[in-house]
Amino acid sequence: MSNVAMLYDSKLHPLFAVGNTVFIVRPHRNDFLYDSVKSVSSLVIDVVPEGSSITSIATHYPSNDPNDEFIISTSCDHPIREYNISGSALRVIDTRDFVHSNAISRSAYCGNLFAIIGRRLDDVIMIYADGTVKQCGTLRLPSAMSGMLPINIIWTGAKWLVLLFSEGVEKEWKVIHYKKTGEFVKVCDEGTSSNEMDVPLSVARWANTGHVTFASGKVRTFQH
């Protein structure tokens, strides 16, 4: 599921993917609250081969302007693919020169700047794609946090928020704030996981409030 809803047509549209299909949720709004689902439409992504699946889906706010674009990555290859809400393919960004693992597990972006979490990668790779594709840095951890792996990332419109987890004895997790250019700013939230249902899965945000969702379904909030 996209951690950031698509801001399009003056409404927020959550996106999620199952297999090779993207689902676009159109919620019903009652005054200031979204209280139900009005409709759900779907887009089949034909380039996802049988036996493979979409592993990551993300939207973005380029300069905080509404848009109808989203990106996906799959379990079978390296490219990041961008589409619009009508299902038209906009661009393909080949990351094989920068991500040497089998596939991308999570990605986020702001215009032409992409942040990528690859399987078995210790750092978040940043690439810039504007006709050509080049690496422009990494979101590195301070040395005191070595051993933690990135598992989820979002672009908030002003910063990167990265969720990290350590599978060591302590099973620590942290949410880290990075500047757009990749500089470490601060730890926004942190904790430890006592069992497999207490493991964090994703980070999201609404305005200045962040949300960490755990395997148990529990949601923890923090300010960023």
Short mmCIF file of C-alpha atoms in Angstrom, two decimals:
data_model
loop_
_atom_site.label_atom_id
_atom_site.label_comp_id
_atom_site.label_asym_id
_atom_site.label_seq_id
_atom_site.Cartn_x
_atom_site.Cartn_y
_atom_site.Cartn_z
CA MET A 1 0.00 0.00 0.00
CA SER A 2 1.20 3.49 -0.76
CA ASN A 3 2.19 5.22 2.48
CA VAL A 4 1.14 8.58 1.03
CA ALA A 5 -2.30 9.02 -0.53
CA MET A 6 -2.54 10.52 -4.01
CA LEU A 7 -3.74 14.13 -3.87
CA TYR A 8 -5.74 14.38 -7.08
CA ASP A 9 -8.95 16.13 -8.15
CA SER A 10 -9.02 17.92 -4.77
CA LYS A 11 -9.32 14.57 -2.98
CA LEU A 12 -7.01 12.06 -1.33
CA HIS A 13 -6.89 8.65 -2.99
CA PRO A 14 -5.16 5.77 -1.16
CA LEU A 15 -3.45 3.29 -3.51
CA PHE A 16 -2.58 -0.35 -2.93
CA ALA A 17 -1.39 -3.23 -5.09
CA VAL A 18 -2.06 -6.97 -5.11
CA GLY A 19 -0.20 -9.19 -7.57
CA ASN A 20 -0.05 -7.24 -10.84
CA THR A 21 -3.01 -4.94 -10.10
CA VAL A 22 -3.12 -1.42 -8.66
CA PHE A 23 -6.28 -0.41 -6.80
CA ILE A 24 -7.30 3.25 -6.45
CA VAL A 25 -9.65 4.04 -3.57
CA ARG A 26 -12.05 6.96 -3.85
CA PRO A 27 -13.22 7.74 -0.31
CA HIS A 28 -16.46 9.45 0.65
CA ARG A 29 -16.04 12.68 2.56
CA ASN A 30 -18.47 13.88 5.22
CA ASP A 31 -17.61 17.49 6.04
CA PHE A 32 -13.99 17.26 7.24
CA LEU A 33 -13.83 13.49 7.65
CA TYR A 34 -13.44 10.59 5.24
CA ASP A 35 -16.03 8.17 6.61
CA SER A 36 -16.41 5.44 3.98
CA VAL A 37 -15.28 4.15 0.59
CA LYS A 38 -17.17 5.61 -2.36
CA SER A 39 -15.63 3.40 -5.03
CA VAL A 40 -12.54 1.41 -5.96
CA SER A 41 -11.07 1.19 -9.46
CA SER A 42 -8.23 -1.01 -10.65
CA LEU A 43 -5.39 -0.96 -13.16
CA VAL A 44 -3.73 -4.16 -14.36
CA ILE A 45 0.00 -3.60 -14.96
CA ASP A 46 0.73 -5.87 -17.92
CA VAL A 47 4.52 -5.67 -17.62
CA VAL A 48 4.41 -7.65 -14.36
CA PRO A 49 4.93 -11.26 -15.52
CA GLU A 50 3.00 -14.24 -14.21
CA GLY A 51 4.45 -15.47 -10.94
CA SER A 52 5.78 -12.02 -10.06
CA SER A 53 4.13 -9.21 -8.11
CA ILE A 54 4.31 -5.51 -7.34
CA THR A 55 6.53 -5.07 -4.27
CA SER A 56 6.27 -1.31 -3.82
CA ILE A 57 3.88 1.46 -4.80
CA ALA A 58 4.34 5.14 -4.01
CA THR A 59 2.92 8.55 -4.88
CA HIS A 60 4.62 11.92 -4.48
CA TYR A 61 4.11 15.65 -4.17
CA PRO A 62 6.42 17.49 -6.57
CA SER A 63 6.60 20.95 -4.97
CA ASN A 64 3.38 20.06 -3.10
CA ASP A 65 1.30 20.26 -6.30
CA PRO A 66 -1.55 17.76 -6.79
CA ASN A 67 -0.81 15.11 -9.42
CA ASP A 68 -2.08 11.77 -10.65
CA GLU A 69 1.22 9.89 -10.85
CA PHE A 70 2.59 6.90 -8.99
CA ILE A 71 5.55 4.52 -9.21
CA ILE A 72 5.85 0.77 -8.78
CA SER A 73 8.62 -1.78 -8.52
CA THR A 74 8.27 -5.55 -8.92
CA SER A 75 9.72 -8.74 -7.48
CA CYS A 76 11.33 -9.83 -10.75
CA ASP A 77 13.48 -6.96 -12.03
CA HIS A 78 15.26 -3.68 -11.31
CA PRO A 79 13.30 -0.88 -13.06
CA ILE A 80 11.04 1.63 -11.36
CA ARG A 81 7.99 2.34 -13.52
CA GLU A 82 5.86 5.47 -13.38
CA TYR A 83 2.18 5.57 -14.38
CA ASN A 84 -0.70 7.98 -14.16
CA ILE A 85 -4.16 7.31 -12.80
CA SER A 86 -5.41 6.42 -16.30
CA GLY A 87 -2.88 3.59 -16.56
CA SER A 88 -0.59 5.29 -19.08
CA ALA A 89 3.09 4.42 -18.70
CA LEU A 90 5.09 7.63 -18.26
CA ARG A 91 8.68 6.44 -17.81
CA VAL A 92 10.91 3.52 -16.87
CA ILE A 93 13.94 4.13 -14.66
CA ASP A 94 16.50 1.33 -14.87
CA THR A 95 18.35 0.98 -11.56
CA ARG A 96 20.43 -2.14 -12.25
CA ASP A 97 23.70 -0.17 -12.16
CA PHE A 98 22.95 1.04 -8.63
CA VAL A 99 20.86 -1.67 -6.98
CA HIS A 100 22.74 -4.95 -7.16
CA SER A 101 20.18 -7.03 -5.30
CA ASN A 102 17.47 -9.10 -6.99
CA ALA A 103 14.74 -6.51 -6.69
CA ILE A 104 13.59 -3.28 -5.09
CA SER A 105 11.60 -3.80 -1.92
CA ARG A 106 10.54 -0.17 -1.32
CA SER A 107 10.87 3.14 -3.13
CA ALA A 108 9.76 6.76 -2.77
CA TYR A 109 10.25 9.82 -4.90
CA CYS A 110 10.04 13.58 -5.33
CA GLY A 111 9.93 14.53 -9.00
CA ASN A 112 13.15 13.18 -10.53
CA LEU A 113 14.74 12.25 -7.20
CA PHE A 114 14.20 8.63 -6.12
CA ALA A 115 15.09 6.86 -2.87
CA ILE A 116 15.37 3.07 -3.12
CA ILE A 117 15.50 0.27 -0.58
CA GLY A 118 16.87 -2.86 -2.20
CA ARG A 119 16.93 -6.34 -0.74
CA ARG A 120 20.03 -6.89 1.39
CA LEU A 121 21.11 -3.25 1.06
CA ASP A 122 22.40 -1.53 4.21
CA ASP A 123 21.69 2.02 2.99
CA VAL A 124 18.94 3.77 1.07
CA ILE A 125 20.23 4.56 -2.43
CA MET A 126 19.35 7.93 -3.96
CA ILE A 127 19.24 8.33 -7.74
CA TYR A 128 18.36 11.23 -10.03
CA ALA A 129 16.57 10.44 -13.28
CA ASP A 130 16.22 13.21 -15.86
CA GLY A 131 16.83 11.57 -19.22
CA THR A 132 19.89 9.85 -17.78
CA VAL A 133 20.03 8.00 -14.46
CA LYS A 134 22.78 8.65 -11.94
CA GLN A 135 23.34 7.94 -8.27
CA CYS A 136 23.39 11.09 -6.16
CA GLY A 137 24.06 9.78 -2.68
CA THR A 138 22.75 7.55 0.08
CA LEU A 139 20.74 8.00 3.25
CA ARG A 140 23.41 6.73 5.61
CA LEU A 141 23.04 5.93 9.28
CA PRO A 142 25.31 7.39 11.95
CA SER A 143 27.94 4.84 12.96
CA ALA A 144 26.24 4.37 16.35
CA MET A 145 23.23 2.89 14.53
CA SER A 146 25.14 0.40 12.40
CA GLY A 147 23.47 -2.97 11.97
CA MET A 148 20.01 -1.56 11.38
CA LEU A 149 18.40 -2.11 7.96
CA PRO A 150 15.94 0.17 6.15
CA ILE A 151 12.54 -1.46 5.61
CA ASN A 152 10.26 1.43 4.62
CA ILE A 153 10.53 5.01 3.37
CA ILE A 154 8.28 7.94 2.45
CA TRP A 155 8.71 11.42 1.02
CA THR A 156 6.52 13.84 3.03
CA GLY A 157 6.77 16.81 0.70
CA ALA A 158 9.65 18.27 2.71
CA LYS A 159 11.74 15.39 4.07
CA TRP A 160 12.47 11.67 3.91
CA LEU A 161 11.23 9.48 6.76
CA VAL A 162 12.94 6.09 6.91
CA LEU A 163 11.88 3.15 9.09
CA LEU A 164 14.78 0.94 10.19
CA PHE A 165 14.84 -2.36 12.06
CA SER A 166 17.53 -4.47 13.67
CA GLU A 167 17.06 -8.23 13.84
CA GLY A 168 19.70 -8.62 16.54
CA VAL A 169 19.05 -9.53 20.16
CA GLU A 170 17.51 -6.14 20.96
CA LYS A 171 15.28 -5.98 17.84
CA GLU A 172 15.36 -2.19 17.84
CA TRP A 173 13.49 0.04 15.40
CA LYS A 174 13.82 3.73 14.58
CA VAL A 175 12.20 6.34 12.33
CA ILE A 176 14.85 8.68 10.92
CA HIS A 177 14.35 12.15 9.43
CA TYR A 178 16.65 13.04 6.51
CA LYS A 179 16.83 16.22 4.47
CA LYS A 180 15.91 16.04 0.79
CA THR A 181 19.62 16.00 -0.09
CA GLY A 182 20.28 13.04 2.22
CA GLU A 183 21.70 14.59 5.40
CA PHE A 184 20.75 12.92 8.67
CA VAL A 185 18.64 15.23 10.87
CA LYS A 186 17.27 13.32 13.85
CA VAL A 187 15.58 10.24 15.24
CA CYS A 188 11.83 10.94 15.25
CA ASP A 189 10.71 7.82 17.11
CA GLU A 190 12.19 4.54 18.31
CA GLY A 191 11.45 1.42 20.30
CA THR A 192 12.08 -2.31 20.66
CA SER A 193 10.06 -5.31 19.51
CA SER A 194 9.40 -8.05 22.06
CA ASN A 195 7.79 -10.56 19.69
CA GLU A 196 7.03 -11.15 16.01
CA MET A 197 3.68 -9.32 16.23
CA ASP A 198 5.44 -6.27 17.66
CA VAL A 199 7.59 -5.79 14.55
CA PRO A 200 7.11 -2.49 12.65
CA LEU A 201 6.06 -2.82 9.01
CA SER A 202 5.54 0.68 7.62
CA VAL A 203 5.72 4.39 8.27
CA ALA A 204 3.17 6.94 7.09
CA ARG A 205 2.21 10.48 7.99
CA TRP A 206 -0.67 12.95 8.15
CA ALA A 207 0.45 16.59 8.30
CA ASN A 208 3.10 16.72 11.06
CA THR A 209 2.03 13.45 12.68
CA GLY A 210 3.81 10.24 11.73
CA HIS A 211 2.37 6.75 12.09
CA VAL A 212 4.22 3.45 12.54
CA THR A 213 2.13 0.35 11.83
CA PHE A 214 3.06 -2.96 13.45
CA ALA A 215 2.39 -6.57 12.46
CA SER A 216 -0.30 -6.80 15.14
CA GLY A 217 -2.22 -3.94 13.52
CA LYS A 218 -1.27 -1.53 16.29
CA VAL A 219 -0.47 2.03 15.17
CA ARG A 220 1.89 4.32 17.06
CA THR A 221 2.03 8.07 16.40
CA PHE A 222 4.88 10.54 16.65
CA GLN A 223 5.63 14.15 15.71
CA HIS A 224 8.22 14.92 13.03
#
